[in-house]
Amino acid sequence: MKRGIIRMTEGGKVSMPLIDVWMTKGEIADMFGLLEASVFRAIRSIHKKSELNEHEAMQRIPFPRHEHQGWMMEVYNLDLILYLTYKLPSRNAQIFRKYMMNKAYERSPYEHICIIVDDVDFRHQLQSSKEE
């Protein structure tokens, strides 16, 4: 499994990977500038309260270079990482949350979608076209 890891500089510049984000507790803790135990407690709290589905937000994958021994590591997706930004008291968590919110509000003029709903009974039109 190829997994993307989010990088953050000390100045708060965020580098997002082009592939799906899956990060370990240690990588998340490093990015947010926290101890791994703090991240572990927050993740455990999220799962205990069923705030996110554990089976969707976490995967166990083979530990690199120890696959033959059956070692596994837990990795977490972007959904859980975003959720953690609201739970963890970290400046880097705030910076990352703001970065993601700005990305969510970024729009290109070509991304606008217009949906027009008209009060037309299409069943009547289909029946009349079948009769012809």
PDB file of C-alpha atoms in Angstrom:
ATOM      1  CA  MET A   1       0.000   0.000   0.000  1.00  0.00           C
ATOM      2  CA  LYS A   2       1.352   3.381  -0.978  1.00  0.00           C
ATOM      3  CA  ARG A   3       0.465   5.922   1.634  1.00  0.00           C
ATOM      4  CA  GLY A   4       0.737   9.668   1.693  1.00  0.00           C
ATOM      5  CA  ILE A   5       2.218  11.519   4.631  1.00  0.00           C
ATOM      6  CA  ILE A   6       1.413  15.169   5.305  1.00  0.00           C
ATOM      7  CA  ARG A   7       4.478  17.316   5.987  1.00  0.00           C
ATOM      8  CA  MET A   8       4.524  20.593   7.879  1.00  0.00           C
ATOM      9  CA  THR A   9       7.499  22.917   8.230  1.00  0.00           C
ATOM     10  CA  GLU A  10       8.293  24.786  11.432  1.00  0.00           C
ATOM     11  CA  GLY A  11       6.965  27.903   9.736  1.00  0.00           C
ATOM     12  CA  GLY A  12       3.574  26.234   9.249  1.00  0.00           C
ATOM     13  CA  LYS A  13       3.810  25.472   5.527  1.00  0.00           C
ATOM     14  CA  VAL A  14       1.783  22.354   4.722  1.00  0.00           C
ATOM     15  CA  SER A  15       2.734  19.876   2.011  1.00  0.00           C
ATOM     16  CA  MET A  16      -0.093  17.530   1.019  1.00  0.00           C
ATOM     17  CA  PRO A  17       0.675  14.287  -0.843  1.00  0.00           C
ATOM     18  CA  LEU A  18      -1.021  13.486  -4.141  1.00  0.00           C
ATOM     19  CA  ILE A  19      -2.050  10.019  -2.926  1.00  0.00           C
ATOM     20  CA  ASP A  20      -4.354   8.925  -0.081  1.00  0.00           C
ATOM     21  CA  VAL A  21      -3.215  10.059   3.357  1.00  0.00           C
ATOM     22  CA  TRP A  22      -2.504   7.281   5.863  1.00  0.00           C
ATOM     23  CA  MET A  23      -0.297   8.214   8.819  1.00  0.00           C
ATOM     24  CA  THR A  24       0.869   6.527  12.013  1.00  0.00           C
ATOM     25  CA  LYS A  25       0.278   8.014  15.472  1.00  0.00           C
ATOM     26  CA  GLY A  26       3.959   8.980  15.591  1.00  0.00           C
ATOM     27  CA  GLU A  27       3.789  10.799  12.252  1.00  0.00           C
ATOM     28  CA  ILE A  28       0.632  12.648  13.346  1.00  0.00           C
ATOM     29  CA  ALA A  29       2.221  13.582  16.682  1.00  0.00           C
ATOM     30  CA  ASP A  30       5.339  14.842  14.906  1.00  0.00           C
ATOM     31  CA  MET A  31       3.274  16.948  12.494  1.00  0.00           C
ATOM     32  CA  PHE A  32       1.231  18.503  15.325  1.00  0.00           C
ATOM     33  CA  GLY A  33       4.254  18.954  17.619  1.00  0.00           C
ATOM     34  CA  LEU A  34       2.791  16.756  20.358  1.00  0.00           C
ATOM     35  CA  LEU A  35       3.711  13.601  22.228  1.00  0.00           C
ATOM     36  CA  GLU A  36       2.497  10.359  20.692  1.00  0.00           C
ATOM     37  CA  ALA A  37       0.661   9.559  23.944  1.00  0.00           C
ATOM     38  CA  SER A  38      -1.543  12.653  23.475  1.00  0.00           C
ATOM     39  CA  VAL A  39      -2.487  11.544  19.968  1.00  0.00           C
ATOM     40  CA  PHE A  40      -3.118   7.988  21.213  1.00  0.00           C
ATOM     41  CA  ARG A  41      -5.482   9.231  23.958  1.00  0.00           C
ATOM     42  CA  ALA A  42      -7.402  11.466  21.535  1.00  0.00           C
ATOM     43  CA  ILE A  43      -7.798   8.633  18.994  1.00  0.00           C
ATOM     44  CA  ARG A  44      -8.908   6.225  21.720  1.00  0.00           C
ATOM     45  CA  SER A  45     -11.475   8.791  22.919  1.00  0.00           C
ATOM     46  CA  ILE A  46     -12.827   9.265  19.377  1.00  0.00           C
ATOM     47  CA  HIS A  47     -13.273   5.516  18.916  1.00  0.00           C
ATOM     48  CA  LYS A  48     -14.676   4.971  22.418  1.00  0.00           C
ATOM     49  CA  LYS A  49     -17.365   7.613  21.856  1.00  0.00           C
ATOM     50  CA  SER A  50     -18.046   6.248  18.320  1.00  0.00           C
ATOM     51  CA  GLU A  51     -17.452   9.695  16.846  1.00  0.00           C
ATOM     52  CA  LEU A  52     -15.826   8.080  13.799  1.00  0.00           C
ATOM     53  CA  ASN A  53     -16.031   4.531  12.512  1.00  0.00           C
ATOM     54  CA  GLU A  54     -12.767   2.858  13.501  1.00  0.00           C
ATOM     55  CA  HIS A  55     -12.896   0.430  10.573  1.00  0.00           C
ATOM     56  CA  GLU A  56     -13.017   3.299   8.070  1.00  0.00           C
ATOM     57  CA  ALA A  57     -10.503   5.610   9.745  1.00  0.00           C
ATOM     58  CA  MET A  58      -7.801   3.039  10.603  1.00  0.00           C
ATOM     59  CA  GLN A  59      -6.016   0.230   8.788  1.00  0.00           C
ATOM     60  CA  ARG A  60      -3.374  -2.247   9.846  1.00  0.00           C
ATOM     61  CA  ILE A  61      -0.642  -2.615   7.268  1.00  0.00           C
ATOM     62  CA  PRO A  62       2.601  -4.626   7.231  1.00  0.00           C
ATOM     63  CA  PHE A  63       5.523  -2.926   8.937  1.00  0.00           C
ATOM     64  CA  PRO A  64       8.154  -2.097   6.290  1.00  0.00           C
ATOM     65  CA  ARG A  65      11.160  -4.451   6.330  1.00  0.00           C
ATOM     66  CA  HIS A  66       9.426  -6.749   8.858  1.00  0.00           C
ATOM     67  CA  GLU A  67       6.635  -8.144   6.697  1.00  0.00           C
ATOM     68  CA  HIS A  68       8.053 -11.674   6.930  1.00  0.00           C
ATOM     69  CA  GLN A  69       7.775 -11.518  10.736  1.00  0.00           C
ATOM     70  CA  GLY A  70       4.106 -10.507  10.597  1.00  0.00           C
ATOM     71  CA  TRP A  71       4.595  -7.125  12.239  1.00  0.00           C
ATOM     72  CA  MET A  72       1.734  -4.714  11.607  1.00  0.00           C
ATOM     73  CA  MET A  73       1.323  -0.991  12.168  1.00  0.00           C
ATOM     74  CA  GLU A  74      -1.810   1.090  12.485  1.00  0.00           C
ATOM     75  CA  VAL A  75      -2.291   3.987  10.082  1.00  0.00           C
ATOM     76  CA  TYR A  76      -5.034   6.606  10.132  1.00  0.00           C
ATOM     77  CA  ASN A  77      -6.769   8.434   7.273  1.00  0.00           C
ATOM     78  CA  LEU A  78      -7.266  12.143   6.623  1.00  0.00           C
ATOM     79  CA  ASP A  79     -10.766  12.073   8.112  1.00  0.00           C
ATOM     80  CA  LEU A  80      -9.398  11.111  11.529  1.00  0.00           C
ATOM     81  CA  ILE A  81      -6.479  13.542  11.240  1.00  0.00           C
ATOM     82  CA  LEU A  82      -8.910  16.406  10.561  1.00  0.00           C
ATOM     83  CA  TYR A  83     -11.036  15.302  13.494  1.00  0.00           C
ATOM     84  CA  LEU A  84      -7.942  15.404  15.704  1.00  0.00           C
ATOM     85  CA  THR A  85      -7.329  19.052  14.795  1.00  0.00           C
ATOM     86  CA  TYR A  86     -10.448  19.935  16.814  1.00  0.00           C
ATOM     87  CA  LYS A  87      -9.470  17.753  19.777  1.00  0.00           C
ATOM     88  CA  LEU A  88      -5.761  18.442  20.217  1.00  0.00           C
ATOM     89  CA  PRO A  89      -4.509  21.693  21.777  1.00  0.00           C
ATOM     90  CA  SER A  90      -1.683  22.342  19.370  1.00  0.00           C
ATOM     91  CA  ARG A  91      -0.683  25.357  17.316  1.00  0.00           C
ATOM     92  CA  ASN A  92       0.219  23.076  14.407  1.00  0.00           C
ATOM     93  CA  ALA A  93      -3.194  21.382  14.631  1.00  0.00           C
ATOM     94  CA  GLN A  94      -4.810  24.830  14.322  1.00  0.00           C
ATOM     95  CA  ILE A  95      -2.597  25.734  11.375  1.00  0.00           C
ATOM     96  CA  PHE A  96      -3.437  22.479   9.601  1.00  0.00           C
ATOM     97  CA  ARG A  97      -7.174  22.915  10.266  1.00  0.00           C
ATOM     98  CA  LYS A  98      -7.086  26.442   8.814  1.00  0.00           C
ATOM     99  CA  TYR A  99      -5.108  25.170   5.819  1.00  0.00           C
ATOM    100  CA  MET A 100      -7.734  22.502   5.118  1.00  0.00           C
ATOM    101  CA  MET A 101     -10.614  24.960   5.583  1.00  0.00           C
ATOM    102  CA  ASN A 102      -8.990  27.333   3.103  1.00  0.00           C
ATOM    103  CA  LYS A 103      -8.634  24.451   0.633  1.00  0.00           C
ATOM    104  CA  ALA A 104     -12.308  23.586   1.100  1.00  0.00           C
ATOM    105  CA  TYR A 105     -13.364  27.146   0.292  1.00  0.00           C
ATOM    106  CA  GLU A 106     -11.031  27.492  -2.708  1.00  0.00           C
ATOM    107  CA  ARG A 107     -13.033  27.397  -5.911  1.00  0.00           C
ATOM    108  CA  SER A 108     -12.234  27.705  -9.541  1.00  0.00           C
ATOM    109  CA  PRO A 109     -14.782  29.461 -11.781  1.00  0.00           C
ATOM    110  CA  TYR A 110     -15.105  26.163 -13.643  1.00  0.00           C
ATOM    111  CA  GLU A 111     -16.196  24.241 -10.540  1.00  0.00           C
ATOM    112  CA  HIS A 112     -19.545  25.980 -10.092  1.00  0.00           C
ATOM    113  CA  ILE A 113     -22.535  23.752 -10.529  1.00  0.00           C
ATOM    114  CA  CYS A 114     -25.987  25.048 -11.323  1.00  0.00           C
ATOM    115  CA  ILE A 115     -28.982  22.810 -10.786  1.00  0.00           C
ATOM    116  CA  ILE A 116     -32.343  23.943 -12.093  1.00  0.00           C
ATOM    117  CA  VAL A 117     -35.381  22.154 -10.783  1.00  0.00           C
ATOM    118  CA  ASP A 118     -38.576  22.653 -12.694  1.00  0.00           C
ATOM    119  CA  ASP A 119     -41.997  21.515 -11.582  1.00  0.00           C
ATOM    120  CA  VAL A 120     -42.637  19.346 -14.637  1.00  0.00           C
ATOM    121  CA  ASP A 121     -44.353  15.971 -14.656  1.00  0.00           C
ATOM    122  CA  PHE A 122     -41.943  13.908 -16.736  1.00  0.00           C
ATOM    123  CA  ARG A 123     -44.144  10.788 -16.518  1.00  0.00           C
ATOM    124  CA  HIS A 124     -46.799  12.505 -18.635  1.00  0.00           C
ATOM    125  CA  GLN A 125     -44.193  13.434 -21.271  1.00  0.00           C
ATOM    126  CA  LEU A 126     -42.826   9.869 -21.362  1.00  0.00           C
ATOM    127  CA  GLN A 127     -46.305   8.351 -21.809  1.00  0.00           C
ATOM    128  CA  SER A 128     -47.204  10.695 -24.670  1.00  0.00           C
ATOM    129  CA  SER A 129     -43.914   9.945 -26.481  1.00  0.00           C
ATOM    130  CA  LYS A 130     -44.528   6.170 -26.136  1.00  0.00           C
ATOM    131  CA  GLU A 131     -48.017   6.509 -27.631  1.00  0.00           C
ATOM    132  CA  GLU A 132     -46.614   8.171 -30.747  1.00  0.00           C
TER     133      GLU A 132
END
